[in-house]
Every structure is written in C-alpha cells, then in structure tokens.
Amino acid sequence: MLHRPESLGEAVGLLTGDADIKPLAGGASLVAMLNARLVEPSALVSLARVKELQGSNELPDRTLRLGAMMRHRELAERTTLTGPQRVLQRAARAIANPTIRAMGTIGGSIALADPGADYPPALVALSAAIELVGSAGTRLVRAVDFFVDWYTTVLAPDELVTAIHLQPVGAGAGVYHKLARVAGDFAIASVAVVLLDGGRARAVIGACGPRPLSLAEADAELARGNVAAAGAMLAEAADPVDDSRASANYRRRVIPRMLARAFVEASEQMHSS
Ligand SMILES: Cc1cc2nc3c(=O)[nH]c(=O)nc-3n(C[C@H](O)[C@H](O)[C@H](O)COP(=O)(O)OP(=O)(O)OC[C@H]3O[C@@H](n4cnc5c(N)ncnc54)[C@H](O)[C@@H]3O)c2cc1C
C-alpha cells in the first residue's frame, strides 16, 4: 500500500506505531531494494507531496536549510554554494549518473547511509547538522554523530530526515574527490577537504569503513600543511573492507595520495577566491 501524505505531521503519524512501514523519497535505492526483496515493508509513505521537505531557505542566523527532498541534480547545479560549501556541490556532482541524480534526494541518501555514498563525508567536513522529526518532536543531530555504522544511522523508525542545516562558514575552500572503477559507480574511496579562514582544515574519508572517517589530530596536521602526516594517520585509522570494488589494502593505500591531491586543489581554490 502506498500512502501519499501532504504534511509532515500526517507522514510522521503514518510511521508511528508501525516499525515495518517505510518512507519512500526518490525511490532510486528503495525501489531496487524492493524488487530484490531485500526489504519487505508493510506499506510505503511517499514523501513527494510533503511540502515541509521541499526547497531550501535561510534561517535568521543565516544557516542554509536544505529540504530532505532536494534532488541530487538540484544540488549539483546550485550556484549559490560558495567557499567551503562547494564540497557539497562537488559530492552531488559525483553521484551516479544524470538519471539517478534526477531521482535521488539528499534525505534518502543519508537515511540509507551507504558507506560508499558521496554526501556523508562532505556533510561531516562542513560540520552540517541533520534535522529529524518524529513522534517525539524535532531534533538536530551533528552529521558526525548521525552516521553510526554500516547502513545505520541514529534515525528512529518513526523519524524522518526533514532537512540539512549548513551553518554560515565564511570564506574558504571545499573539494571532494572520488575514486571509482568507472564514472557513475560508488566510490572505492573518497575524500572531502574543507579549508576555513583562520587556517582551520578538515579532511573526511569516505568508503573506507562503516562511517565517514575524520580525526582531530589529522586535521591539526593538515592545518599546519603536514599533509603526509595527516594522510598516514587517516590511512592507519581507516577500517576498510575487501569487496568487489577494491581490496581493503588498496583502499588504505590510496587515502594519503587522494588527500594530498584534494588538499592541493583546496589550497589553490583558497588562494584564487
Ligand atoms: C544505480 C545506482 C547508482 C548509484 N550511485 C551512487 C553514487 O555513486 N553515489 C551515491 O552517493 N549514491 C549513489 N546511489 C544512491 C542514490 O544516491 C540514491 O538516491 C540514494 O541512496 C537514495 O535516495 P532516494 O531519495 O532515492 O531514497 P529512496 O530510495 O526513496 O530511500 C532510500 C532509503 O531511505 C529511506 N528514506 C528516504 N527518505 C527518507 C527521509 N527523508 N527520512 C528517513 N528515511 C528516508 C527509505 O525508507 C529507504 O530506506 C546510486 C543508486 C543507484 C540505484
């Protein structure tokens, strides 16, 4: 059965009390999972008409609020993402192909929490917050705390991702690099680098463990320009697996080089802006 609520309250009401019911956003991943019988929900709640999840707006403190139903294509084409926030645009552009980018949503992507997905490292690098609404009310969770394990987040069964909050970060640079077997595939490894005014730096590794990897010590080394030291720390801390895309050993070995390249590009972006 497919429910088509028009308000957030109605959608949360449908999810409450039935742990087997599932929200349907763009359907890019969920429809494939249904076809393969990887999930067998009691019913689906389409989020397509829920107005609170659409579009974007600026909050009074200048935080940019991106609705959960924002498609990857819209983020990829968005010209108002500047400075460090460009890392998110770059991540959106790295997702799959034009068809998937036209279907998939940022809320659906992070709710699924595929460890090879492109948004999670970018959101952690930007210190983004995830807005969640459920029967117990609204909460804001830092992206770094949102992703818990392989395909696991802090979302409760009756909660929806409703928006992404990007605090104003001022000038700086944001770069996302993805290594994949072929264009359009999920990442073998990825790196998001954000450089902020005042010399602060943040590097987050994707697809090399159950959740995005960042280390305060590595960021401190990066801020001092010790890119090799930062890369070595992140490679050491990574927890990759062998899969059809690459071996764990290969993933670990590409991290320092990917970080170095992304850092060079971010530094150039910083100086040219
Ligand atoms: C062929 C293919 C290639 C892909 N390649 C990439 C890639 O290179 N990089 C990448 O990052 N991703 C990739 N993806 C995944 C794609 O980005 C999906 O869009 C994304 O994972 C899910 O978004 P969706 O809006 O379609 O969600 P859906 O498929 O509708 O839902 C996904 C899951 O999230 C839940 N959900 C959806 N919205 C919410 C919400 N607001 N709150 C709570 N739960 C919610 C659903 O119940 C479901 O469990 C690929 C997918 C396919 C099919």
Short mmCIF file of C-alpha atoms and ligand atoms in Angstrom, two decimals:
data_model
loop_
_atom_site.label_atom_id
_atom_site.label_comp_id
_atom_site.label_asym_id
_atom_site.label_seq_id
_atom_site.Cartn_x
_atom_site.Cartn_y
_atom_site.Cartn_z
CA MET A 1 0.00 0.00 0.00
CA LEU A 2 1.27 3.49 -0.85
CA HIS A 3 0.26 6.42 1.37
CA ARG A 4 0.58 9.93 -0.02
CA PRO A 5 0.53 12.36 2.90
CA GLU A 6 0.61 16.11 2.20
CA SER A 7 2.00 17.28 5.54
CA LEU A 8 4.86 16.29 7.79
CA GLY A 9 2.50 15.64 10.70
CA GLU A 10 0.50 13.23 8.59
CA ALA A 11 3.66 11.44 7.38
CA VAL A 12 5.04 11.02 10.91
CA GLY A 13 1.61 9.85 12.07
CA LEU A 14 1.70 7.07 9.48
CA LEU A 15 5.20 5.98 10.54
CA THR A 16 4.32 5.94 14.22
CA GLY A 17 3.26 2.60 15.59
CA ASP A 18 4.32 0.52 12.58
CA ALA A 19 8.04 -0.25 12.54
CA ASP A 20 7.68 -2.09 9.20
CA ILE A 21 6.34 0.86 7.22
CA LYS A 22 8.95 2.73 5.15
CA PRO A 23 9.26 6.25 3.77
CA LEU A 24 9.74 6.50 0.00
CA ALA A 25 11.70 9.52 -1.26
CA GLY A 26 13.20 9.42 -4.77
CA GLY A 27 12.97 5.63 -4.91
CA ALA A 28 16.41 5.36 -6.53
CA SER A 29 17.59 2.83 -3.96
CA LEU A 30 14.38 1.70 -2.30
CA VAL A 31 12.65 0.50 -5.47
CA ALA A 32 15.70 -1.61 -6.34
CA MET A 33 15.72 -3.00 -2.79
CA LEU A 34 12.01 -3.84 -3.06
CA ASN A 35 12.50 -5.53 -6.41
CA ALA A 36 15.32 -7.64 -4.96
CA ARG A 37 13.16 -8.38 -1.88
CA LEU A 38 15.91 -7.04 0.36
CA VAL A 39 13.17 -5.17 2.23
CA GLU A 40 9.50 -6.10 2.56
CA PRO A 41 7.75 -3.17 4.21
CA SER A 42 4.14 -3.37 5.36
CA ALA A 43 3.43 -0.18 3.37
CA LEU A 44 5.20 2.84 1.87
CA VAL A 45 4.81 6.50 2.80
CA SER A 46 5.59 8.67 -0.22
CA LEU A 47 7.29 11.92 0.78
CA ALA A 48 6.74 13.50 -2.65
CA ARG A 49 3.85 15.77 -1.56
CA VAL A 50 5.11 16.69 1.91
CA LYS A 51 5.65 20.41 1.50
CA GLU A 52 7.86 20.82 4.59
CA LEU A 53 10.52 18.64 2.91
CA GLN A 54 10.76 20.66 -0.32
CA GLY A 55 13.06 23.50 -1.33
CA SER A 56 15.52 25.44 0.79
CA ASN A 57 15.51 28.58 2.91
CA GLU A 58 17.83 30.72 5.01
CA LEU A 59 17.22 30.76 8.76
CA PRO A 60 17.56 34.00 10.79
CA ASP A 61 21.15 33.09 11.82
CA ARG A 62 21.96 32.66 8.09
CA THR A 63 22.04 28.87 8.32
CA LEU A 64 21.10 27.39 4.95
CA ARG A 65 18.33 24.80 5.38
CA LEU A 66 18.09 22.27 2.54
CA GLY A 67 14.85 20.27 2.49
CA ALA A 68 15.29 16.49 2.59
CA MET A 69 13.55 16.05 -0.77
CA MET A 70 16.16 18.14 -2.59
CA ARG A 71 17.31 16.11 -5.58
CA HIS A 72 20.99 15.47 -6.22
CA ARG A 73 20.64 17.30 -9.55
CA GLU A 74 19.47 20.49 -7.89
CA LEU A 75 22.42 20.49 -5.51
CA ALA A 76 24.83 19.66 -8.32
CA GLU A 77 23.60 22.65 -10.31
CA ARG A 78 23.21 25.05 -7.40
CA THR A 79 25.32 28.14 -7.96
CA THR A 80 24.78 29.71 -4.54
CA LEU A 81 27.00 27.18 -2.76
CA THR A 82 30.26 29.07 -2.34
CA GLY A 83 33.51 28.75 -0.39
CA PRO A 84 33.69 25.58 1.73
CA GLN A 85 30.09 24.66 0.81
CA ARG A 86 31.30 23.83 -2.68
CA VAL A 87 32.33 20.46 -1.22
CA LEU A 88 28.64 19.51 -1.12
CA GLN A 89 28.07 20.54 -4.72
CA ARG A 90 31.09 18.50 -5.77
CA ALA A 91 29.75 15.48 -3.89
CA ALA A 92 26.35 15.84 -5.59
CA ARG A 93 28.02 16.01 -8.99
CA ALA A 94 29.93 12.79 -8.21
CA ILE A 95 26.76 10.75 -7.66
CA ALA A 96 25.99 8.06 -10.24
CA ASN A 97 24.58 9.46 -13.48
CA PRO A 98 22.03 12.08 -14.61
CA THR A 99 19.07 9.69 -14.18
CA ILE A 100 19.92 8.83 -10.58
CA ARG A 101 20.73 12.48 -9.82
CA ALA A 102 17.29 13.47 -11.10
CA MET A 103 15.57 10.85 -8.90
CA GLY A 104 17.56 10.63 -5.67
CA THR A 105 17.26 13.00 -2.74
CA ILE A 106 19.72 14.14 -0.12
CA GLY A 107 17.41 12.95 2.66
CA GLY A 108 17.08 9.48 1.12
CA SER A 109 20.79 9.19 0.55
CA ILE A 110 21.81 9.99 4.12
CA ALA A 111 18.96 7.96 5.64
CA LEU A 112 20.24 4.93 3.73
CA ALA A 113 23.81 5.67 4.91
CA ASP A 114 25.56 3.59 2.28
CA PRO A 115 29.22 3.77 3.34
CA GLY A 116 30.19 4.41 -0.30
CA ALA A 117 27.76 7.32 -0.71
CA ASP A 118 29.08 10.74 -1.63
CA TYR A 119 27.23 13.13 0.69
CA PRO A 120 28.27 11.78 4.10
CA PRO A 121 31.97 12.82 4.00
CA ALA A 122 31.03 16.23 2.58
CA LEU A 123 28.41 16.85 5.28
CA VAL A 124 30.79 15.83 8.07
CA ALA A 125 33.51 18.08 6.60
CA LEU A 126 31.07 21.01 6.65
CA SER A 127 30.01 20.29 10.26
CA ALA A 128 26.44 20.10 8.94
CA ALA A 129 23.52 19.21 11.17
CA ILE A 130 20.68 16.86 10.26
CA GLU A 131 17.14 17.88 11.20
CA LEU A 132 14.96 14.94 12.27
CA VAL A 133 11.25 14.94 13.05
CA GLY A 134 9.38 12.08 14.72
CA SER A 135 6.55 11.48 17.15
CA ALA A 136 8.78 12.76 19.99
CA GLY A 137 9.38 16.07 18.21
CA THR A 138 12.26 17.71 16.34
CA ARG A 139 15.97 17.25 16.97
CA LEU A 140 19.16 18.42 15.31
CA VAL A 141 21.98 15.89 15.12
CA ARG A 142 25.51 16.72 14.01
CA ALA A 143 26.40 14.86 10.80
CA VAL A 144 29.41 13.35 12.57
CA ASP A 145 27.02 11.73 15.08
CA PHE A 146 24.28 10.85 12.58
CA PHE A 147 26.18 8.05 10.81
CA VAL A 148 26.63 5.19 13.26
CA ASP A 149 27.61 2.03 11.40
CA TRP A 150 27.21 0.24 8.05
CA TYR A 151 23.82 1.41 6.70
CA THR A 152 22.90 2.55 10.20
CA THR A 153 22.05 6.00 11.49
CA VAL A 154 20.54 7.43 14.67
CA LEU A 155 17.11 7.63 12.94
CA ALA A 156 14.30 6.07 14.97
CA PRO A 157 11.70 4.05 12.98
CA ASP A 158 9.13 6.84 13.31
CA GLU A 159 11.58 9.62 12.42
CA LEU A 160 12.17 11.34 9.11
CA VAL A 161 15.17 13.29 7.91
CA THR A 162 13.48 16.62 7.23
CA ALA A 163 16.41 18.90 6.34
CA ILE A 164 20.15 19.51 6.31
CA HIS A 165 21.44 22.60 8.10
CA LEU A 166 24.59 24.28 6.78
CA GLN A 167 25.87 26.95 9.11
CA PRO A 168 27.48 30.01 7.52
CA VAL A 169 31.19 29.25 7.31
CA GLY A 170 32.51 32.36 5.54
CA ALA A 171 35.33 32.27 3.06
CA GLY A 172 37.36 29.18 2.37
CA ALA A 173 37.54 26.20 0.07
CA GLY A 174 35.74 22.89 -0.33
CA VAL A 175 36.82 19.98 -2.50
CA TYR A 176 35.50 16.45 -2.93
CA HIS A 177 37.45 13.76 -4.76
CA LYS A 178 36.11 10.30 -5.52
CA LEU A 179 37.96 7.27 -6.79
CA ALA A 180 35.68 4.82 -8.63
CA ARG A 181 36.19 1.94 -11.04
CA VAL A 182 34.15 3.70 -13.73
CA ALA A 183 32.30 7.01 -13.88
CA GLY A 184 28.95 6.65 -12.12
CA ASP A 185 29.94 3.84 -9.79
CA PHE A 186 30.01 4.05 -6.00
CA ALA A 187 33.33 5.15 -4.50
CA ILE A 188 36.28 2.87 -3.84
CA ALA A 189 37.45 5.71 -1.61
CA SER A 190 36.60 9.38 -1.35
CA VAL A 191 37.89 12.44 0.43
CA ALA A 192 36.27 15.73 1.37
CA VAL A 193 38.59 18.60 2.28
CA VAL A 194 37.41 21.89 3.72
CA LEU A 195 39.74 24.82 4.40
CA LEU A 196 38.40 27.65 6.52
CA ASP A 197 39.54 31.20 7.13
CA GLY A 198 41.91 31.35 10.07
CA GLY A 199 43.89 28.33 8.91
CA ARG A 200 41.50 25.61 10.05
CA ALA A 201 41.26 22.46 7.96
CA ARG A 202 39.10 19.37 7.91
CA ALA A 203 39.53 16.12 5.99
CA VAL A 204 36.95 13.35 5.91
CA ILE A 205 37.44 9.98 4.23
CA GLY A 206 34.53 8.05 2.73
CA ALA A 207 34.03 4.40 1.65
CA CYS A 208 36.88 3.19 3.86
CA GLY A 209 34.91 2.00 6.86
CA PRO A 210 31.39 1.86 8.23
CA ARG A 211 31.05 5.63 8.55
CA PRO A 212 32.86 8.77 7.40
CA LEU A 213 36.30 8.97 8.99
CA SER A 214 37.76 12.15 10.46
CA LEU A 215 40.41 12.70 13.13
CA ALA A 216 41.08 15.88 15.07
CA GLU A 217 44.84 15.09 15.09
CA ALA A 218 44.87 14.67 11.31
CA ASP A 219 43.02 17.97 10.88
CA ALA A 220 45.61 19.69 13.08
CA GLU A 221 48.42 18.29 10.91
CA LEU A 222 46.59 19.35 7.76
CA ALA A 223 46.16 22.88 9.09
CA ARG A 224 49.96 23.02 9.58
CA GLY A 225 50.45 21.82 5.99
CA ASN A 226 51.69 18.37 7.10
CA VAL A 227 49.59 16.58 4.53
CA ALA A 228 51.62 13.36 4.52
CA ALA A 229 51.30 13.03 8.29
CA ALA A 230 47.54 13.65 8.11
CA GLY A 231 47.19 11.07 5.31
CA ALA A 232 49.19 8.47 7.24
CA MET A 233 47.01 8.95 10.33
CA LEU A 234 43.79 8.60 8.36
CA ALA A 235 45.05 5.51 6.49
CA GLU A 236 46.04 3.93 9.80
CA ALA A 237 42.66 4.67 11.38
CA ALA A 238 40.59 3.56 8.37
CA ASP A 239 38.63 0.33 8.64
CA PRO A 240 38.00 -0.67 5.01
CA VAL A 241 36.73 -4.00 3.74
CA ASP A 242 37.54 -6.16 0.73
CA ASP A 243 34.66 -6.07 -1.75
CA SER A 244 34.01 -6.33 -5.48
CA ARG A 245 35.29 -2.77 -5.99
CA ALA A 246 38.69 -2.99 -4.26
CA SER A 247 40.65 -4.67 -1.51
CA ALA A 248 40.90 -3.17 1.95
CA ASN A 249 44.65 -2.86 1.46
CA TYR A 250 44.25 -0.91 -1.78
CA ARG A 251 41.73 1.44 -0.15
CA ARG A 252 44.06 2.13 2.74
CA ARG A 253 46.95 2.82 0.37
CA VAL A 254 45.10 5.35 -1.79
CA ILE A 255 43.99 7.53 1.14
CA PRO A 256 47.23 9.57 1.56
CA ARG A 257 47.54 10.23 -2.15
CA MET A 258 43.88 11.22 -2.52
CA LEU A 259 44.17 13.52 0.47
CA ALA A 260 47.31 15.17 -0.96
CA ARG A 261 45.61 15.85 -4.29
CA ALA A 262 42.46 17.21 -2.71
CA PHE A 263 44.49 19.41 -0.37
CA VAL A 264 46.46 20.91 -3.28
CA GLU A 265 43.23 21.70 -5.11
CA ALA A 266 41.61 23.15 -1.99
CA SER A 267 44.68 25.34 -1.36
CA GLU A 268 44.53 26.63 -4.94
CA GLN A 269 40.81 27.31 -4.56
CA MET A 270 41.51 29.17 -1.31
CA HIS A 271 44.10 31.41 -2.96
CA SER A 272 42.05 32.13 -6.05
CA SER A 273 38.88 33.11 -4.16
C1 LIG B 1 22.47 2.59 -10.00
C2 LIG B 1 22.67 3.46 -8.78
C3 LIG B 1 23.88 4.11 -8.64
C4 LIG B 1 24.09 4.92 -7.51
N1 LIG B 1 25.30 5.55 -7.37
C5 LIG B 1 25.51 6.34 -6.31
C6 LIG B 1 26.73 7.05 -6.15
O1 LIG B 1 27.64 6.99 -6.97
N2 LIG B 1 26.87 7.82 -5.03
C7 LIG B 1 25.89 7.95 -4.10
O2 LIG B 1 26.08 8.66 -3.11
N3 LIG B 1 24.72 7.31 -4.24
C8 LIG B 1 24.51 6.52 -5.31
N4 LIG B 1 23.30 5.87 -5.45
C9 LIG B 1 22.27 6.05 -4.41
C10 LIG B 1 21.40 7.26 -4.78
O3 LIG B 1 22.13 8.44 -4.43
C11 LIG B 1 20.05 7.32 -4.04
O4 LIG B 1 19.42 8.45 -4.47
C12 LIG B 1 20.06 7.42 -2.57
O5 LIG B 1 20.82 6.43 -1.96
C13 LIG B 1 18.62 7.27 -2.02
O6 LIG B 1 17.89 8.41 -2.31
P1 LIG B 1 16.33 8.33 -2.65
O7 LIG B 1 15.83 9.71 -2.48
O8 LIG B 1 16.10 7.73 -3.96
O9 LIG B 1 15.76 7.42 -1.46
P2 LIG B 1 14.85 6.14 -1.51
O10 LIG B 1 15.45 5.16 -2.45
O11 LIG B 1 13.44 6.51 -1.71
O12 LIG B 1 15.03 5.65 0.01
C14 LIG B 1 16.26 5.15 0.48
C15 LIG B 1 16.10 4.75 1.96
O13 LIG B 1 15.99 5.91 2.77
C16 LIG B 1 14.72 5.94 3.46
N5 LIG B 1 14.31 7.36 3.39
C17 LIG B 1 14.15 8.08 2.27
N6 LIG B 1 13.91 9.37 2.58
C18 LIG B 1 13.91 9.44 3.92
C19 LIG B 1 13.71 10.52 4.84
N7 LIG B 1 13.53 11.78 4.43
N8 LIG B 1 13.78 10.25 6.16
C20 LIG B 1 14.00 8.98 6.59
N9 LIG B 1 14.20 7.92 5.78
C21 LIG B 1 14.15 8.16 4.44
C22 LIG B 1 13.83 4.97 2.72
O14 LIG B 1 12.85 4.41 3.56
C23 LIG B 1 14.85 3.93 2.25
O15 LIG B 1 15.16 3.06 3.30
C24 LIG B 1 23.07 5.06 -6.55
C25 LIG B 1 21.84 4.40 -6.70
C26 LIG B 1 21.64 3.62 -7.80
C27 LIG B 1 20.30 2.93 -7.95
#
